[in-house]
Protein backbone atom coordinates (compact mmCIF):
# COMPACT_ATOMS: atom_id res chain seq x y z
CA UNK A 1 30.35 20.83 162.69
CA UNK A 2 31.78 18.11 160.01
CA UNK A 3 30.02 20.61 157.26
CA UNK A 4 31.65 23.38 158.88
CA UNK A 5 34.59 21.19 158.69
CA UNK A 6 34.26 20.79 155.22
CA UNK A 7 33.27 23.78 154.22
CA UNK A 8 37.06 25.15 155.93
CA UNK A 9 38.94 22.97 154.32
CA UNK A 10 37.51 24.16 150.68
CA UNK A 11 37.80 27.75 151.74
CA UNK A 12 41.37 27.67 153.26
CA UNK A 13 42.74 26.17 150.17
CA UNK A 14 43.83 29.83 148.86
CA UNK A 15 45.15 30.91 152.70
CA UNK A 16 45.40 29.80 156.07
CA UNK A 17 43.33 32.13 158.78
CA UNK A 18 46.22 34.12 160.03
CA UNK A 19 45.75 32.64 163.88
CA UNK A 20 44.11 29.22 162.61
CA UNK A 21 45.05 28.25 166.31
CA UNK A 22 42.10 30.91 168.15
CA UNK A 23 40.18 30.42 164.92
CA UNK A 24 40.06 26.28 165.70
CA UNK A 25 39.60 26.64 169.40
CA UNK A 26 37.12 29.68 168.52
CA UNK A 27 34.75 28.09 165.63
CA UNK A 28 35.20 24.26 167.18
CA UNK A 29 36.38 24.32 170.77
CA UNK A 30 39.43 22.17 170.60
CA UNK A 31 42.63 23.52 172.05
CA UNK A 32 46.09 22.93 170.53
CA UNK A 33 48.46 23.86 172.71
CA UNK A 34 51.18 21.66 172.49
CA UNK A 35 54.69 21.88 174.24
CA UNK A 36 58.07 20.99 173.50
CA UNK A 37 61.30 21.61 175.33
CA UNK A 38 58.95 23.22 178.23
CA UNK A 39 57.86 25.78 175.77
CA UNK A 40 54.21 26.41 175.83
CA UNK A 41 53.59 26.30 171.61
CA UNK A 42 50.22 27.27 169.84
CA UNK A 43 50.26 24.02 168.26
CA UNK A 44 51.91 20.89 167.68
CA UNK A 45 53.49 21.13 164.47
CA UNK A 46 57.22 22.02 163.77
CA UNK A 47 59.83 21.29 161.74
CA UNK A 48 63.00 18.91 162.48
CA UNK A 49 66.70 19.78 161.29
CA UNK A 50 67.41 19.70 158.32
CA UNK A 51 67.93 21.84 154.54
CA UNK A 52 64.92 23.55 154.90
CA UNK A 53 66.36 25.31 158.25
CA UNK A 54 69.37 26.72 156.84
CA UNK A 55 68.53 30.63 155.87
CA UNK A 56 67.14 33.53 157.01
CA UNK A 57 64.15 33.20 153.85
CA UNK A 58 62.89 29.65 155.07
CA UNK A 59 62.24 30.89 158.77
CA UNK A 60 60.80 33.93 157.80
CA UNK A 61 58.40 31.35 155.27
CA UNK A 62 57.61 29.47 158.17
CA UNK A 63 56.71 32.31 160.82
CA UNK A 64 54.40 33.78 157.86
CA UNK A 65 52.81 30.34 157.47
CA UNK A 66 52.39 29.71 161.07
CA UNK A 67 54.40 26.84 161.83
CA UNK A 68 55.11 25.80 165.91
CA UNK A 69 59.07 26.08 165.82
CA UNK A 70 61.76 25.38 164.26
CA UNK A 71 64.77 23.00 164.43
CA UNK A 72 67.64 24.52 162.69
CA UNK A 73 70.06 22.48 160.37
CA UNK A 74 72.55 20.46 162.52
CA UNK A 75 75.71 22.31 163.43
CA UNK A 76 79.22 20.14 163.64
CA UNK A 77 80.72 21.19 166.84
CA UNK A 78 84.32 23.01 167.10
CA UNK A 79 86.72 23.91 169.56
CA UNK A 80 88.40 27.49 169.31
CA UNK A 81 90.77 26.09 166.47
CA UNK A 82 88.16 25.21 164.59
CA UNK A 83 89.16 21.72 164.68
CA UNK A 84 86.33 19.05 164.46
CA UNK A 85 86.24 15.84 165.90
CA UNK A 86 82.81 14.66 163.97
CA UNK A 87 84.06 17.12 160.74
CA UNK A 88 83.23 13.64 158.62
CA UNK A 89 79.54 14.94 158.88
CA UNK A 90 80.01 18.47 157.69
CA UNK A 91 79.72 17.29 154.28
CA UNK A 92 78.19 19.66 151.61
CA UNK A 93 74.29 19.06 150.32
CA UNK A 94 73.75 17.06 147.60
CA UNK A 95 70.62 17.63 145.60
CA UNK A 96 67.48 16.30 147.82
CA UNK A 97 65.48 13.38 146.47
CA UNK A 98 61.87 13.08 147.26
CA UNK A 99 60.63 9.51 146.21
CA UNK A 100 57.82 7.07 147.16
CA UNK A 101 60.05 4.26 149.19
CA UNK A 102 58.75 0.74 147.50
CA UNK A 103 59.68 -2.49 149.24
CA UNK A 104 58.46 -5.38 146.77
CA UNK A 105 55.00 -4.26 145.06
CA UNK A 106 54.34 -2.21 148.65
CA UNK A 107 54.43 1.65 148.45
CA UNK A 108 55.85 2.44 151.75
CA UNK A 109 55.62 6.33 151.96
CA UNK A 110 57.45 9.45 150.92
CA UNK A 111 60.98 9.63 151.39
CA UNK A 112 63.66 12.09 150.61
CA UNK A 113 67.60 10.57 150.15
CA UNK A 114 70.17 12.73 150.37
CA UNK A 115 74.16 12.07 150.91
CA UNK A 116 74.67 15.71 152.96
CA UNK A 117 74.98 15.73 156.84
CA UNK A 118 75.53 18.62 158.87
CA UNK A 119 76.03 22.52 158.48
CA UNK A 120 78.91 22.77 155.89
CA UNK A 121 79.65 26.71 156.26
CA UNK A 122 81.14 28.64 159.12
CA UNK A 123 80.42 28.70 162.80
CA UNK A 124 80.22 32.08 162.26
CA UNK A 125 77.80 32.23 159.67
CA UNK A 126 75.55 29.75 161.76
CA UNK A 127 75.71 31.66 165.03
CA UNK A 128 73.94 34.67 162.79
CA UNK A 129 71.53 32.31 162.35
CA UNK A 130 70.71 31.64 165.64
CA UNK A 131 70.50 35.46 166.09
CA UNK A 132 68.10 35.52 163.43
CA UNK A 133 66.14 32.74 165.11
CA UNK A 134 66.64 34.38 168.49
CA UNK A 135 64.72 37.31 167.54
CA UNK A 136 61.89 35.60 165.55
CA UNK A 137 61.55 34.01 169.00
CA UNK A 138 61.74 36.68 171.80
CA UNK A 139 58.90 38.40 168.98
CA UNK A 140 56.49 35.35 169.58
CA UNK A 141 56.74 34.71 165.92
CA UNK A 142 58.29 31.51 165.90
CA UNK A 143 60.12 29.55 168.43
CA UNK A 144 63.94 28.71 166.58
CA UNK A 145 66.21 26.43 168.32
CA UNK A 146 69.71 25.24 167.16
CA UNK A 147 71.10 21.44 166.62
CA UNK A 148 74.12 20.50 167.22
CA UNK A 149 76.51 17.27 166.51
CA UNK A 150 79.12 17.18 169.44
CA UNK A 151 82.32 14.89 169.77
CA UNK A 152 81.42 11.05 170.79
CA UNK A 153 83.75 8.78 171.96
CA UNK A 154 84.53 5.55 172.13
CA UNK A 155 84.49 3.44 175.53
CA UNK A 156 87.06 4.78 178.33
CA UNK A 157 88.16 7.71 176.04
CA UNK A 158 86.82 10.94 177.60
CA UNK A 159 84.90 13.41 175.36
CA UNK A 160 86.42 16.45 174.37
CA UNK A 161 85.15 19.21 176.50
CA UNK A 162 87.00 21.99 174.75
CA UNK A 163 84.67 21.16 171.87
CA UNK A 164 81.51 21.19 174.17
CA UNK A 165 82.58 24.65 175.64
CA UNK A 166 83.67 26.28 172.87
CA UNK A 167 80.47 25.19 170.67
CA UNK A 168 77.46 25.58 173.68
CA UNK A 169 79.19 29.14 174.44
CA UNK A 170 79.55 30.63 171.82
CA UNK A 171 75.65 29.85 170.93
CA UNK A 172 74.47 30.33 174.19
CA UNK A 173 76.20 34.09 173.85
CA UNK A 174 74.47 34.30 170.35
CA UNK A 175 71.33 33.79 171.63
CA UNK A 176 72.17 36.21 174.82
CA UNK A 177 69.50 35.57 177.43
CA UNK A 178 68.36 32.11 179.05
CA UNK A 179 66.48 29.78 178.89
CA UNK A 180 68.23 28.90 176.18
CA UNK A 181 66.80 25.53 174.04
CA UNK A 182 69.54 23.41 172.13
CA UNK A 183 68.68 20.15 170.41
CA UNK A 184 71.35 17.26 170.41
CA UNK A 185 71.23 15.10 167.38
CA UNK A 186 72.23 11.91 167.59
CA UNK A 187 71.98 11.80 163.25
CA UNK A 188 70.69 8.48 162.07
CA UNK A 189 73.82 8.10 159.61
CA UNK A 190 75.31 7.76 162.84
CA UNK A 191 73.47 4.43 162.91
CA UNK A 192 75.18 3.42 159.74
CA UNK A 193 78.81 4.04 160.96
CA UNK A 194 81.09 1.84 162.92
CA UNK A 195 80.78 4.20 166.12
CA UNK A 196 77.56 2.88 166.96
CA UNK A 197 78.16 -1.13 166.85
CA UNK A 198 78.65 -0.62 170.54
CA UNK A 199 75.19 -0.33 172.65
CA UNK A 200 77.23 0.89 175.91
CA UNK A 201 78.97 3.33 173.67
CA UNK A 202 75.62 4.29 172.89
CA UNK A 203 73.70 4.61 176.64
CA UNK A 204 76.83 6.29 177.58
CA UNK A 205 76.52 8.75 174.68
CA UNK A 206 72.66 9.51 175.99
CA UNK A 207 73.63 9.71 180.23
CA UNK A 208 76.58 11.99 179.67
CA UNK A 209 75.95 14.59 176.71
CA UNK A 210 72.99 16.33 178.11
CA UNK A 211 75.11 17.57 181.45
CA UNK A 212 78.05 18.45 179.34
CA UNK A 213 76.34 20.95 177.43
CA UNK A 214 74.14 22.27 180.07
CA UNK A 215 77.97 22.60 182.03
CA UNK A 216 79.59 24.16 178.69
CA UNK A 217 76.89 26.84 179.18
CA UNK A 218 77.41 30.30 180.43
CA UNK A 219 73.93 30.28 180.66
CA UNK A 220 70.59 28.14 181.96
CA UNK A 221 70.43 25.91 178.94
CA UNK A 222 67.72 23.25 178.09
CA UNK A 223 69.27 19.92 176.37
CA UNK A 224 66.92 17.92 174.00
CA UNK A 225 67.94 14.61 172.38
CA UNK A 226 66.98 13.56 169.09
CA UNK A 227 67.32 9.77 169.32
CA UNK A 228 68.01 8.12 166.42
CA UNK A 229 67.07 4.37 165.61
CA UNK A 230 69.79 2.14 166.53
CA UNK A 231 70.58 -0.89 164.45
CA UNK A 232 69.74 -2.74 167.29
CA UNK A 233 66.26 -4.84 168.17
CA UNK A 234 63.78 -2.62 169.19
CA UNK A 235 63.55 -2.84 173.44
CA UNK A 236 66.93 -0.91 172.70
CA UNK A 237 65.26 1.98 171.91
CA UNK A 238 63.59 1.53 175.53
CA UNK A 239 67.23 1.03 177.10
CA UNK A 240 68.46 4.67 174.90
CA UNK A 241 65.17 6.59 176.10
CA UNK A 242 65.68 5.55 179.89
CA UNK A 243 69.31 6.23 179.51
CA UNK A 244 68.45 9.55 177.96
CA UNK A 245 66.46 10.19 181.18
CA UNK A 246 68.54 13.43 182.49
CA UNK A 247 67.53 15.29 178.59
CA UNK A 248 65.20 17.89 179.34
CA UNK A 249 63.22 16.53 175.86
CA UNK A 250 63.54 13.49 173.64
CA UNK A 251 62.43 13.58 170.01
CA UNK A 252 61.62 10.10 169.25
CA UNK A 253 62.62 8.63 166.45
CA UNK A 254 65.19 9.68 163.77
CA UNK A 255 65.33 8.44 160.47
CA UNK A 256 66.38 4.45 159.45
CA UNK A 257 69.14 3.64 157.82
CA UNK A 258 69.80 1.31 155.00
CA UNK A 259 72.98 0.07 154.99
CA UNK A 260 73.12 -1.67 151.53
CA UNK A 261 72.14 2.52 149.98
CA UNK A 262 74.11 4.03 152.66
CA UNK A 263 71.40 6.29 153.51
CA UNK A 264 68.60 7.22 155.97
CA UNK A 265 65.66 7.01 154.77
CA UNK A 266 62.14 7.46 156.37
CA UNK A 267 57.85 6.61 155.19
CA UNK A 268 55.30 4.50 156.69
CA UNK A 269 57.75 1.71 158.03
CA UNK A 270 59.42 4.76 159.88
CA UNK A 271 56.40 6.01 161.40
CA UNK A 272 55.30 2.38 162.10
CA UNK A 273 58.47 1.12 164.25
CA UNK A 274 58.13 4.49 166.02
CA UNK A 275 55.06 4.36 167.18
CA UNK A 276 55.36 0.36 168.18
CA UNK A 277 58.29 1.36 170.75
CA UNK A 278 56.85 4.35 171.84
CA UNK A 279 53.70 2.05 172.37
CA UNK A 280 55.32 -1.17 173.77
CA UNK A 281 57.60 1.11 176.54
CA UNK A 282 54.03 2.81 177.19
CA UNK A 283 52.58 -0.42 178.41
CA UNK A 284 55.63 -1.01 180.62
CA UNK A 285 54.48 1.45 182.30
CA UNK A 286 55.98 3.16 185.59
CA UNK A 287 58.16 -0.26 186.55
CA UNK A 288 60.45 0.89 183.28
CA UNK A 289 60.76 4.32 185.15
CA UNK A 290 58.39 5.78 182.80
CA UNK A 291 57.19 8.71 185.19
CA UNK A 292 61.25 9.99 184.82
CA UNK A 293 61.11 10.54 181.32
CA UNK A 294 61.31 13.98 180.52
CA UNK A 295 58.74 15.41 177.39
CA UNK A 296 58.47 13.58 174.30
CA UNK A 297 58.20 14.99 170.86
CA UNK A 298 57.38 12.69 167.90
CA UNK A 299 59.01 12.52 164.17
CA UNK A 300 59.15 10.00 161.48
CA UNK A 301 56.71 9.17 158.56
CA UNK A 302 53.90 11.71 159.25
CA UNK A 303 51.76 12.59 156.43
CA UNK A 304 48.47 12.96 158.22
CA UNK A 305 46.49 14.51 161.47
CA UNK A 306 46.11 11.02 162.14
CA UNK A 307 49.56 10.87 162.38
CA UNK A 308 49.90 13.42 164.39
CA UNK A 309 47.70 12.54 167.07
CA UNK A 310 48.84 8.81 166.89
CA UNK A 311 52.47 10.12 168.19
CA UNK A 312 50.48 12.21 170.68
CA UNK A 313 48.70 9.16 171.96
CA UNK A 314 52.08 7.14 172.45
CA UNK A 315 52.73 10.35 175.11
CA UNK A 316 54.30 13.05 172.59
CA UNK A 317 53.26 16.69 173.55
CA UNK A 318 54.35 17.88 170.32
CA UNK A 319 55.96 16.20 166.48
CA UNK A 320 58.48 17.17 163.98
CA UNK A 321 58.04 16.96 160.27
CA UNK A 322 60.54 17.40 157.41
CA UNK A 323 59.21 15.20 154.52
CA UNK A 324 55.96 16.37 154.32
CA UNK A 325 57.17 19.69 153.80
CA UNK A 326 58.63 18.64 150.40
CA UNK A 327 56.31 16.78 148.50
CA UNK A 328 55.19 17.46 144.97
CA UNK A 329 52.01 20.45 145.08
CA UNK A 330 49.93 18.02 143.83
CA UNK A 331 50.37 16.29 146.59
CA UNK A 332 48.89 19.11 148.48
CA UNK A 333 44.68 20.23 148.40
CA UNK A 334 45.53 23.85 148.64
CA UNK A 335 46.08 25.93 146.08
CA UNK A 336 48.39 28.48 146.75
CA UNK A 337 51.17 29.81 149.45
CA UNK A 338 54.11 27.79 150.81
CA UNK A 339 54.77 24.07 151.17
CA UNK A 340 54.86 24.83 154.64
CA UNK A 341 51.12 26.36 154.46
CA UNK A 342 50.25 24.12 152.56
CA UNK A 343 51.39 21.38 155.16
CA UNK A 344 49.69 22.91 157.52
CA UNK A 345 46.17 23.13 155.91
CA UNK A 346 46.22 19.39 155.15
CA UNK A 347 47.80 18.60 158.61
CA UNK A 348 44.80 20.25 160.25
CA UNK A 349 41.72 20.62 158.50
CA UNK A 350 41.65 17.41 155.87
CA UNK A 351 38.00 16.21 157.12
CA UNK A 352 38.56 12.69 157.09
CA UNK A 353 42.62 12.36 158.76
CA UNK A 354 42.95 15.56 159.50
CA UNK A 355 44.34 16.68 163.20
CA UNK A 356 40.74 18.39 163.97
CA UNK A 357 38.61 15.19 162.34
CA UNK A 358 40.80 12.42 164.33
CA UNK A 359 40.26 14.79 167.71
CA UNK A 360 36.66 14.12 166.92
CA UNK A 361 37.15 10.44 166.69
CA UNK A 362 38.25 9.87 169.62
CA UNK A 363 35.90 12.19 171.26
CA UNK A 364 33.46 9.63 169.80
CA UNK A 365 35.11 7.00 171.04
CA UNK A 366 35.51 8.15 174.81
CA UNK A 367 38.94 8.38 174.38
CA UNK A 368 39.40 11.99 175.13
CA UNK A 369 36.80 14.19 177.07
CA UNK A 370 35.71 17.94 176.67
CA UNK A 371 37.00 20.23 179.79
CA UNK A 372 35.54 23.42 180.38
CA UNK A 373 33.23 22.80 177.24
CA UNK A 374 36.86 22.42 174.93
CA UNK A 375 39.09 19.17 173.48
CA UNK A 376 43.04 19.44 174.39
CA UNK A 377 45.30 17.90 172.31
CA UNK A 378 47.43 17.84 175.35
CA UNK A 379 45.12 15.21 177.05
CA UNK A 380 45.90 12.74 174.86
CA UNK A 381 49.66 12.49 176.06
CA UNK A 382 48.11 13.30 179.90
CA UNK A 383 48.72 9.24 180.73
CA UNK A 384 52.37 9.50 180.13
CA UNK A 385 52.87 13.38 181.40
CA UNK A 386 50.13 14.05 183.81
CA UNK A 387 51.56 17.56 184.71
């Protein structure tokens, strides 16, 4: 099997198989459903929000390559006026920056720097989007979900609903029949402003947005939250998941920040403090109120299958990427086709850290069992989400 392993990996350098999901569970038994947002996926590799979620070109990239889903760029919220109360983060692109991040003599990953925020066009131009995404979905292509930034304020100032119902409608009406999947970002510049010096600002944030926006909906609407990492100590991030508790989803974690470059920035010390608090609230098991969570989807600093399942291990049923998607080709093995392709055939099939080598592993190691003669890459989050 690790020669047929091998072999695959050499072969696939030119193309993907065009279902490498029944291919894997056909020529090696191991099943990669994954899940995210209650969605049953074919496996557990998307993309997060972001520039390379912005046209009609990149998603149609992606459903050719085979990617999971999609998380399109982050929309700043409105109300009918078009007025914004977050409009400081619909600021225009600048050129993206993909660098090694060194700390001292240490190479510390990719990264890519940018001083762009959120969608920088009209709402109208974004809700044909989201009809574009919409019907890559219903066609079991790719599964497409929106972002959105919505108005958060400050201790005993109410949030402004109009904005919320305005925003969730008129998207939920784009997208026309339920369920209908929206991701809330909570953007990790947000981590470098002055609105989040407040921790109850913040757990109030993560208790109240998810039932606004599923009440702003004309429609049954599913709420993730995309938590980013607070410039707080890190049993914070335990206090923002349990607070987060009524999301239907939490991608865990965005993006650092560094506040002397005034920019987010991601790598191995990304993926690193992710999977620690992931890990740590793990072990505190069902006295933290672990069982309530709802499902967990991993992002930060992955560059490997190892990666991958590490997030899946810490009880993710599915991970985001967005760096890895931009590296240099060289970076790459394969040969030819998309970055995203090109992603994915590293992501799975590398023979040493790929996703289908690590399951392996830890078959090896008696840390995940056959069932009905297959691996699931869903057992290894079955601790945290048993159903």
């Amino acid at each position: 099997m690790r020669a047929l392993l091998a072999a695959d990996f050499e072969r696939f350098r030119d193309e993907l198989p065009r279902d490498f999901p029944a291919y894997i569970r056909d020529a090696y038994r191991i099943d990669l459903t994954a899940r995210y947002l209650g969605q049953s996926l074919p496996h557990p590799i998307g993309k997060g929000s972001g520039q390379l979620s912005l046209n009609e070109r990149q998603l149609e990239e992606d459903a050719a390559a085979g990617l999971a889903f999609v998380v399109l760029k982050t929309l700043i919220a409105q109300d009918a006026t078009g007025v914004q109360s977050m409009a400081a983060w619909a600021v225009h692109e600048t050129k993206m920056k993909v660098e090694r991040r060194i700390v001292g003599e240490s190479n510390r990953g990719w990264t890519v720097t940018w001083k762009g925020r959120g969608w920088d066009r009209s709402f109208d131009e974004y809700l044909a989007l989201v009809r574009v995404g919409r019907d890559f979905t219903r066609a079991g292509e790719l599964l497409v979900l929106p972002s959105v930034k919505y108005h958060l304020p400050r201790l005993g100032v109410p949030f402004v609903e109009s904005e919320y119902r305005f925003t969730t409608a008129g998207l939920a009406e784009a997208w026309g029949e339920a369920p209908f999947l929206l991701e809330k970002d909570f953007s990790p510049t947000l981590a470098g402003d002055a609105l989040a010096e407040d921790r109850e600002q913040i757990l109030r944030w993560l208790r109240e947005t998810p039932e606004l926006i599923r009440w702003s909906s004309p429609i049954e609407t599913f709420v993730s939250l995309k938590l980013m990492n607070a410039r707080f100590p890190e049993d914070f991030q335990h206090e923002m998941m349990l607070a987060a508790a009524s999301a239907d989803a939490l991608v865990c974690f965005n993006r650092l920040f560094d506040v002397e470059r005034g920019v987010a920035y991601g790598g191995t010390d990304l993926l690193e403090r992710n999977l620690r608090v992931l890990g740590s609230f793990s072990r505190l098991g069902s006295a933290a109120g672990e069982a309530l969570l709802p499902g967990l989807c991993g992002t930060g600093g992955i560059g490997s299958g190892r990666d991958v399942v590490a997030y899946a291990q810490a009880g993710c049923e599915a991970v985001q990427l967005h760096t890895f998607f931009q590296l240099p080709l060289d970076e790459y093995t394969a040969r030819s086709g998309s970055r995203t392709q090109r992603a994915l055939h590293q992501l799975l099939f590398h023979p040493h850290v790929g996703l289908i080598a690590e399951l392996w592993r830890l078959e090896e190691l008696g840390v995940v069992h056959r069932r009905g003669g297959d691996l699931h890459f869903l057992d290894l989050s079955h601790a945290r989400h048993p159903g």
